[in-house]
Short mmCIF file of C-alpha atoms in Angstrom, two decimals:
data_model
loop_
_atom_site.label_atom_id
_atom_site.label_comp_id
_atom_site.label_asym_id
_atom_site.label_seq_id
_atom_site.Cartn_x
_atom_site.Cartn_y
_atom_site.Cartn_z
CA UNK A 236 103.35 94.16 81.40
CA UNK A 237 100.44 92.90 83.68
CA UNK A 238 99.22 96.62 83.71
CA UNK A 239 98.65 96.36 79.89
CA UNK A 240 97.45 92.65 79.76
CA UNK A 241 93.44 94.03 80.02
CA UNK A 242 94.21 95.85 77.73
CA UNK A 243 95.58 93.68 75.24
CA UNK A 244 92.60 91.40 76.08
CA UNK A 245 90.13 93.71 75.48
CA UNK A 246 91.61 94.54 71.81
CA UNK A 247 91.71 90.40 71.07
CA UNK A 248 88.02 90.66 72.20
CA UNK A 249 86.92 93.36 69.74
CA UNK A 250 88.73 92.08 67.38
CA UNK A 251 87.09 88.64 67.48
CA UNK A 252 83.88 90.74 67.59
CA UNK A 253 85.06 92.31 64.48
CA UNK A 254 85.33 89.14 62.32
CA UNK A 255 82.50 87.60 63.75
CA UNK A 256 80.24 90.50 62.68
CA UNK A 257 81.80 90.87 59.23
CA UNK A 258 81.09 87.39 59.04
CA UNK A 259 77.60 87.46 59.75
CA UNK A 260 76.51 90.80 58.59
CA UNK A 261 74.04 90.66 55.56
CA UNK A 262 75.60 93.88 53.81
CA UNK A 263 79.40 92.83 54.17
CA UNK A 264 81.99 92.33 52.09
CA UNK A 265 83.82 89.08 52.33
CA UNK A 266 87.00 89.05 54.90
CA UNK A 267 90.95 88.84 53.19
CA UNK A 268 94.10 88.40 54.73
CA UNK A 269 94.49 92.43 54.59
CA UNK A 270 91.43 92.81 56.66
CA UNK A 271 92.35 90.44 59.21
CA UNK A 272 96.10 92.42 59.31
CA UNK A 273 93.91 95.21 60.34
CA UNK A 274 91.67 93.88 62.92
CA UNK A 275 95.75 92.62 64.33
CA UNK A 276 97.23 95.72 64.18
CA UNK A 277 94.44 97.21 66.49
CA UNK A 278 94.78 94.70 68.67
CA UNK A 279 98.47 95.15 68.86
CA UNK A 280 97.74 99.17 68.90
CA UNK A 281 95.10 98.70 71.96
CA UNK A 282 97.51 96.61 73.95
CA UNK A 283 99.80 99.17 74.03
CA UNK A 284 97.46 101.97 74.64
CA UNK A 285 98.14 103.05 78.23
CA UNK A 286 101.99 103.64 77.32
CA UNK A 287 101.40 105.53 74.37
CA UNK A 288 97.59 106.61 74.12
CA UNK A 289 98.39 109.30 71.34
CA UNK A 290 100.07 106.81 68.99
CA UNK A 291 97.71 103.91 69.79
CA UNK A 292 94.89 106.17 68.68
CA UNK A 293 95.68 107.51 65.77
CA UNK A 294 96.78 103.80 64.72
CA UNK A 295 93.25 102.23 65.73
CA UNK A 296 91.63 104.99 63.72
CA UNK A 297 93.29 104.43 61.13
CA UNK A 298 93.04 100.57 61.11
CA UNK A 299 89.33 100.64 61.99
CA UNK A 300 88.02 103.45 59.03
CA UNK A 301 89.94 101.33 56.65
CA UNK A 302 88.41 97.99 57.41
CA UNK A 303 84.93 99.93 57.50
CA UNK A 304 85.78 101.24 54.20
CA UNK A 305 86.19 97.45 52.74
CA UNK A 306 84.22 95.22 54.66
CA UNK A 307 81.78 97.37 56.13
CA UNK A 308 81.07 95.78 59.40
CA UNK A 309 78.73 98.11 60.87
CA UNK A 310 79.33 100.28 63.80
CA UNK A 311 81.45 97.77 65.64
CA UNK A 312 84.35 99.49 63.92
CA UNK A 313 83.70 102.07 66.19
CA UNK A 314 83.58 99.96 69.29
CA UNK A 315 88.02 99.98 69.31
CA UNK A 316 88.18 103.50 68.36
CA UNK A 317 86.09 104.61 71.13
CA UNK A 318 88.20 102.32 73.77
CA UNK A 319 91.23 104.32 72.58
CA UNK A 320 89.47 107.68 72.69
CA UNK A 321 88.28 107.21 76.38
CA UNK A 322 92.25 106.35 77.26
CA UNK A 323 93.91 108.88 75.26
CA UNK A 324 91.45 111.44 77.13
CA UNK A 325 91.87 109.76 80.71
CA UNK A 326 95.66 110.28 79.93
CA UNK A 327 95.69 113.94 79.02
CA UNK A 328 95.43 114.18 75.44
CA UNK A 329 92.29 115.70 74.90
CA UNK A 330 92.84 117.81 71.69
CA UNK A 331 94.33 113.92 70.11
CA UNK A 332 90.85 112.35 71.27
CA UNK A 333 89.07 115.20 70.30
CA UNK A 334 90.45 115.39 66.86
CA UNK A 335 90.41 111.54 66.33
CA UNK A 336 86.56 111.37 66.99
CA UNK A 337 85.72 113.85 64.59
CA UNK A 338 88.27 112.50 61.78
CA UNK A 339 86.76 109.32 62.63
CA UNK A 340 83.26 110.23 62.18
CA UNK A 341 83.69 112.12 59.21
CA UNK A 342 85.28 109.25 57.11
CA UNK A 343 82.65 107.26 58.76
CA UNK A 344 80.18 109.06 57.39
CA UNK A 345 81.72 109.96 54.37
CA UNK A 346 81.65 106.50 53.30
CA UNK A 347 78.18 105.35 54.52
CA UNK A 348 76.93 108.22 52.12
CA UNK A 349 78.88 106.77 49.25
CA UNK A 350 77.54 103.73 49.36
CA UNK A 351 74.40 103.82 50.39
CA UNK A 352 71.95 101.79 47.95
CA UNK A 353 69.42 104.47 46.06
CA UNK A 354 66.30 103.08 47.76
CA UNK A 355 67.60 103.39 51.46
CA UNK A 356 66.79 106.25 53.18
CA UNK A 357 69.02 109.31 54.52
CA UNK A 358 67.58 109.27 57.61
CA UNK A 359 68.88 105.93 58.88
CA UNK A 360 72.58 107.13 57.67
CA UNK A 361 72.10 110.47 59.49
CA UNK A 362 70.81 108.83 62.98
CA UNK A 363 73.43 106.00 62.97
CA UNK A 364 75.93 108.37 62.76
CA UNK A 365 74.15 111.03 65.48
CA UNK A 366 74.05 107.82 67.97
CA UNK A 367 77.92 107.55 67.11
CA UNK A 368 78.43 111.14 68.03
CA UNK A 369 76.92 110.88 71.45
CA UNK A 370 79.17 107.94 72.38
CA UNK A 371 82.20 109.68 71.06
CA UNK A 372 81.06 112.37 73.37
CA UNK A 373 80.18 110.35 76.21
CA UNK A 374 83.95 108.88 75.77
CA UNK A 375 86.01 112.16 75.84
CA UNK A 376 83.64 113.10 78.79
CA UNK A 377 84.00 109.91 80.45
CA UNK A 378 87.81 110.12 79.89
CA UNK A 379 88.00 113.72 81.33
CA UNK A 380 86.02 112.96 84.14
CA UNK A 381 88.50 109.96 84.91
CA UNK A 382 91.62 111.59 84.77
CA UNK A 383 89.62 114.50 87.24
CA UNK A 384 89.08 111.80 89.33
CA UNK A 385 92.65 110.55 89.14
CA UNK A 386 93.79 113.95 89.99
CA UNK A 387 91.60 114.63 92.72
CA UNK A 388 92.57 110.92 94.56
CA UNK A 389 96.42 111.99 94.35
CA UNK A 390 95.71 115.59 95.72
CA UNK A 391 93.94 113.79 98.64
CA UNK A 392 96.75 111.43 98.79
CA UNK A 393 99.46 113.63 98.86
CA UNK A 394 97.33 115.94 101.60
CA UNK A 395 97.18 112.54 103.41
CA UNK A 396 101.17 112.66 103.27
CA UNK A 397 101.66 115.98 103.97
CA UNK A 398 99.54 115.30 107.27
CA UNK A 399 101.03 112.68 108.49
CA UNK A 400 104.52 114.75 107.93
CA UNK A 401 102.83 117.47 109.90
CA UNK A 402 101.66 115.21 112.31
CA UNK A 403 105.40 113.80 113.14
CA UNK A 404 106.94 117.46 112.99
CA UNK A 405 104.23 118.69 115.46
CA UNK A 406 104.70 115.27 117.91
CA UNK A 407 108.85 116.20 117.47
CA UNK A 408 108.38 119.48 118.62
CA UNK A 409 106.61 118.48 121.06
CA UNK A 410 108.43 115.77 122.54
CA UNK A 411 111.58 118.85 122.49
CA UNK A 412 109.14 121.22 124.62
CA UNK A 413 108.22 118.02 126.55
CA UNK A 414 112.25 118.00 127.46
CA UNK A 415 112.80 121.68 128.07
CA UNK A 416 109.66 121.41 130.80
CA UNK A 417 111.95 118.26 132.27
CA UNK A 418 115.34 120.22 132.26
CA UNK A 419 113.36 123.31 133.56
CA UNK A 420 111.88 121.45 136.31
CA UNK A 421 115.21 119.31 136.90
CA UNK A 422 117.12 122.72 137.51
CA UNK A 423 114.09 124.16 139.80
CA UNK A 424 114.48 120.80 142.44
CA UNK A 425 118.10 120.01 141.86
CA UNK A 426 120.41 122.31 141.28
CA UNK A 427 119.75 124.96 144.38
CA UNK A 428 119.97 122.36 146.76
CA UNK A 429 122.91 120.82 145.15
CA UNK A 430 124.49 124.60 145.36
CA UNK A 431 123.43 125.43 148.61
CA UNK A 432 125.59 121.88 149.87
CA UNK A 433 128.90 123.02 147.88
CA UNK A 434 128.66 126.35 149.20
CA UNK A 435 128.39 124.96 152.59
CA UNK A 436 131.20 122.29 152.42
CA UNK A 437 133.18 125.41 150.78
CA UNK A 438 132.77 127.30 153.76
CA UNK A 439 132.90 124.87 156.48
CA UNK A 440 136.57 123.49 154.59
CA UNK A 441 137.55 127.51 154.83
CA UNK A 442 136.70 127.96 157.98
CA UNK A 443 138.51 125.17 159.45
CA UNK A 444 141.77 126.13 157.60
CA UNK A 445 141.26 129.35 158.45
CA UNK A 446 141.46 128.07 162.01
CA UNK A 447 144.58 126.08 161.34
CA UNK A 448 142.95 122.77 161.08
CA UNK A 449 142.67 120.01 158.56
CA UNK A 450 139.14 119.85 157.34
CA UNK A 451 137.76 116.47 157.76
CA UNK A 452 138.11 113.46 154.76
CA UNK A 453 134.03 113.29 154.93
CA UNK A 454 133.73 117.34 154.27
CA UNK A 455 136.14 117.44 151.40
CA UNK A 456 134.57 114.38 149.72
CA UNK A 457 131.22 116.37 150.08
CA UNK A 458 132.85 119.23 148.88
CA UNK A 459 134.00 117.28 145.94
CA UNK A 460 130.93 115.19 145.29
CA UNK A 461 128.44 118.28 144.99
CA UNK A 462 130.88 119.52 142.43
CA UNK A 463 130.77 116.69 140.84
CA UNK A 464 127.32 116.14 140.65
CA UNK A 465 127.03 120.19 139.85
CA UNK A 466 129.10 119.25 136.48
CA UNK A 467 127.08 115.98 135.62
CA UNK A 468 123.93 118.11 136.43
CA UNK A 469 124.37 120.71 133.77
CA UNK A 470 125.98 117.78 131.08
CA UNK A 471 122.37 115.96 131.56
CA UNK A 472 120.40 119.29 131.31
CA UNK A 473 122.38 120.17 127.98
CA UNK A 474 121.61 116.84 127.02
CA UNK A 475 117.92 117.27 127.65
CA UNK A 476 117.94 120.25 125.52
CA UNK A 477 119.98 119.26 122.62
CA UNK A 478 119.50 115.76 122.33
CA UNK A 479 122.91 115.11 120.26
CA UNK A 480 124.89 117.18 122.59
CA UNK A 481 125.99 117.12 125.78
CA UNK A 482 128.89 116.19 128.24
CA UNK A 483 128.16 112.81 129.10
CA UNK A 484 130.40 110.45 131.53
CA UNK A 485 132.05 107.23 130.71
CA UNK A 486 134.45 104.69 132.00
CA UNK A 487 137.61 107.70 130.56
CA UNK A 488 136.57 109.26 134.34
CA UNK A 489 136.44 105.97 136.60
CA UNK A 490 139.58 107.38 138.05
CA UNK A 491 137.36 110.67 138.74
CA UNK A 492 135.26 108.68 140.45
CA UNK A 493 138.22 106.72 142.67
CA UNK A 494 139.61 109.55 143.89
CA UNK A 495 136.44 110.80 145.17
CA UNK A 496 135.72 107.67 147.06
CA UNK A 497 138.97 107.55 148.57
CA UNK A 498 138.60 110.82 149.89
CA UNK A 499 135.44 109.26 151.63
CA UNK A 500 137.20 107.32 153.10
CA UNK A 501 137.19 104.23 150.96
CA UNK A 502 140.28 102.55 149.10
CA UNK A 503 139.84 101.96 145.59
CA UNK A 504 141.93 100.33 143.38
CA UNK A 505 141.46 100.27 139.55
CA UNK A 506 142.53 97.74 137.44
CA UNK A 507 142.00 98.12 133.38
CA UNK A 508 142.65 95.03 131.09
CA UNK A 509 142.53 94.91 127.70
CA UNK A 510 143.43 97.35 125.02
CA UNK A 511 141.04 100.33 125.53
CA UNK A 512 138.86 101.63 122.78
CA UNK A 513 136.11 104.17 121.54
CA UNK A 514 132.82 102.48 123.24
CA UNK A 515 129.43 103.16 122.08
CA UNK A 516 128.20 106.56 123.95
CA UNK A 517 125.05 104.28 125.64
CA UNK A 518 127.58 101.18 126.54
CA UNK A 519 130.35 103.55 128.14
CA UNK A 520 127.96 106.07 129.96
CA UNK A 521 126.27 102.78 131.33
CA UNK A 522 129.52 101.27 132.49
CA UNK A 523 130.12 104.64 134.03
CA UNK A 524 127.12 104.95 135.85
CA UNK A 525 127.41 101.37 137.12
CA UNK A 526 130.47 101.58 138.52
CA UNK A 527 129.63 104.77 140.11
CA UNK A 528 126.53 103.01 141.58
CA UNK A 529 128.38 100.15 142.88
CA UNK A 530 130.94 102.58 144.77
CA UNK A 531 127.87 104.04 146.50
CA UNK A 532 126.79 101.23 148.14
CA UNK A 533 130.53 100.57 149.12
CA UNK A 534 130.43 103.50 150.76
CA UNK A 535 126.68 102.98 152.73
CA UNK A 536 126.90 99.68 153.48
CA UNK A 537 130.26 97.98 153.78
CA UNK A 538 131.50 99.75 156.49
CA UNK A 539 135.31 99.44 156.50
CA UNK A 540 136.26 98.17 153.32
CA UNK A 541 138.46 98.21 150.24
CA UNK A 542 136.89 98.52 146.83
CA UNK A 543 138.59 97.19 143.33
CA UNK A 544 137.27 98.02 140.15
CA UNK A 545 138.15 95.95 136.86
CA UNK A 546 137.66 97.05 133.75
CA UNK A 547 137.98 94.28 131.00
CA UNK A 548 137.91 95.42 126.99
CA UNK A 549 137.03 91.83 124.89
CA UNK A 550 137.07 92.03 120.62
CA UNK A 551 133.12 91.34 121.53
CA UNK A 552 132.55 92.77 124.82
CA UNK A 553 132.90 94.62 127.97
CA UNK A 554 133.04 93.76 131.61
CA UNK A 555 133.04 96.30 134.63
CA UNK A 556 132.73 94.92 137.88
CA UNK A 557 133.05 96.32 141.63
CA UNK A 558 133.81 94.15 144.57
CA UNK A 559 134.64 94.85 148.09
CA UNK A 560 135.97 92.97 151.46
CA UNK A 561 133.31 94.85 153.58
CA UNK A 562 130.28 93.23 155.62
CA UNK A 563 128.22 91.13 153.45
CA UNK A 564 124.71 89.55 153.66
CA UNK A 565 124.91 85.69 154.05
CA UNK A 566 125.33 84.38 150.27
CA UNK A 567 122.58 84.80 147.55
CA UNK A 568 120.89 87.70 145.96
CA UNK A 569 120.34 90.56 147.99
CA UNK A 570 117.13 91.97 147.85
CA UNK A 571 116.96 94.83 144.99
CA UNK A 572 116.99 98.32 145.79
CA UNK A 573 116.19 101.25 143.37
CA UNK A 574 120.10 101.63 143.03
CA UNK A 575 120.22 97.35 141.91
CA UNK A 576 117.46 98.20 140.08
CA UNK A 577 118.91 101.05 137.87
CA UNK A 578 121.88 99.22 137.21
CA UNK A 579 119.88 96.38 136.20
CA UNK A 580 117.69 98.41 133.59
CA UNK A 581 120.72 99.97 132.08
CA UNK A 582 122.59 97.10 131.51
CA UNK A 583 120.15 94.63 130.24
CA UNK A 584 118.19 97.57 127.89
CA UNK A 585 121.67 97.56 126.24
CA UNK A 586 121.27 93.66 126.11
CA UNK A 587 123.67 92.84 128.68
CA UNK A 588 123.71 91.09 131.99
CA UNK A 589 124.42 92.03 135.58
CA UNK A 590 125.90 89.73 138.48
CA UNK A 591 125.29 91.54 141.88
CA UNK A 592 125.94 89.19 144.96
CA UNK A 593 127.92 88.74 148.38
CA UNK A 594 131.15 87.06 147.48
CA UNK A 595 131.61 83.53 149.36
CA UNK A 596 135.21 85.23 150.79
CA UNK A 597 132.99 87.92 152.06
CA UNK A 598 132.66 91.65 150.53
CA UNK A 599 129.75 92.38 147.93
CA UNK A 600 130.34 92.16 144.23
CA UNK A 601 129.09 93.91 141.21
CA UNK A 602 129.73 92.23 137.54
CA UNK A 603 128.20 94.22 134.67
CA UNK A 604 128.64 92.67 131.21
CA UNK A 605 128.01 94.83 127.56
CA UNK A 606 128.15 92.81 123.84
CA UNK A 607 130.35 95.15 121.52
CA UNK A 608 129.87 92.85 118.41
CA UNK A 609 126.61 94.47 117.01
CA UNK A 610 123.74 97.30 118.07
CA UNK A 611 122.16 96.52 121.21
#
């Protein structure tokens, strides 16, 4: 309705402007109740205009040759009728304006003839009505032109959509050849060298059973960590291509990682508490990887040492933490490494916290905590 409210203004306007001029015109006739139910239903007819253009103006044309038929107020009845011919053309109804003008026009004219007094000229009857003509003309042309217009700002609109749409696809297809160049170059560094260790752990573990002797803990837990990182290798290179797919770790293969560790050389003991449950995939590949983290440094710097890991499920989070009994900087923070550091960034970009600190009984220990009651 506040779309329309100009328009309804604009119809009490003229027909104010009506009365006033039928009021004060010297060849008038005098104004009735009928006449004033005309100048209202073009007001009503012009308020509703943009809705309905055809039916408005065929309703104002109407209303407006009748009241020139009995009062005669000049060519002000053409002022409303030309309103609704510039709308009805700005909304598509051309042949309606068209038409309207000329039906308009005639029974203007039609009627000026009629009564024209003996002693007036023709000539003032004929140019009246020419001058009416060209603003007719000027209104189906200015109506045309507008909806043109109208047409022409959508097209550049829409084009203005469509680019932008372009713009994204092009930016997502590049951000996917962005990550085949990373898995490419990932596979160039990584996984030869990573191959080339397996193969020789394989060998050197064949060649000592070969000989009759047990290969060393240390050579098997290479052995099994280049296989390992062989597996979680190719998961984060699949990942990399296919963004949705992918093998990815979580806290399902902290045993995995355990029995690895032992094999090192390293007791482990996990403990799980709770009642276990589907994790987010970022939450449980986090937990994972901070576990897995922790166990490394275990192994580097504790020396001889036992490891536990708990695992705690809560209704509105989850706790993963690594301590050991091995040597120990005096207590306080340890200064952060790139490993504290990773841990760190994956646990509070998830919008958790992490605890990592030598333990006042001695040992090191590792508390990573993950809110499960909404997104991250």
């Amino acid at each position: 309705m506040r779309r329309d409210l100009p328009y309804a203004l604009s119809g009490l306007a003229l027909g104010l402007l009506l009365l006033g001029n039928a009021v004060l015109a010297p060849d008038a006739a005098p104004v009735h109740a009928i006449d004033v139910a005309l100048v209202v239903v073009m007001a009503a007819a012009l308020a509703v205009c943009r809705r309905y253009p055809a039916p408005a103006l065929i309703v104002v044309s109407a209303a407006m040759l009748a009241l020139h038929v009995r009062v005669h107020p000049g060519a002000s009845a053409a002022f409303p009728v030309l309103g609704a011919v510039y709308v009805a053309a700005w909304r598509g109804h051309r042949t309606t304006a068209a038409l309207a003008s000329l039906v308009f026009l005639a029974g203007f004219l039609a009627h000026d003839i009629s009564v024209a007094p003996a002693g007036r000229p023709g000539q003032q009857i004929v140019e009246r009505t020419s001058l009416l003509l060209g603003w007719f003309v000027a209104a189906n042309v200015a109506g045309l032109v507008g909806r043109q217009r109208r047409a022409y700002l959508e097209q550049v609109e829409q084009r203005a959509v469509e680019a932008e749409r372009t713009r994204e696809e092009v930016a997502l297809r590049r951000a996917g050849e962005e990550r085949l160049r990373i898995a490419r170059d990932l596979h160039d560094s990584l996984t030869h060298n990573i191959s080339v260790i397996k193969v020789q752990a394989g060998i050197a573990v064949h060649l000592a059973r070969k000989h009759g002797e047990e290969p060393a803990a240390a050579l098997l837990a290479i052995q099994e960590a280049s296989g390992a990182a062989m597996r979680e290798l190719r998961g984060t290179l699949g990942a990399l291509r296919s963004p949705s797919d992918g093998d990815r770790v979580g806290l399902s293969r902290v045993g995995e990682l355990a029995e690895r560790t032992r094999a090192a050389g390293v007791p482990v003991q996990v403990t799980v508490t709770g009642q276990p449950r589907e994790l987010p995939g970022e939450v449980d590949q986090a937990g994972y990887r901070v576990v897995q983290e922790a166990l490394t440094n275990v192994a580097r710097h504790a020396g001889p040492a036992t490891a536990q890991i708990h695992v705690e499920y809560a209704p509105a989070q989850l706790t993963v933490s690594v301590t050991d009994d091995g040597r120990a900087a005096p207590v306080g923070s340890p200064t952060p490494g790139v490993g504290l550091r990773g841990m760190r960034e994956r646990v509070t970009g998830l919008g958790g916290t992490l605890d990592a600190a030598a333990r006042d009984d001695g040992g090191f220990g590792v508390r990573a905590t993950f809110p499960l009651d909404g997104p991250a």
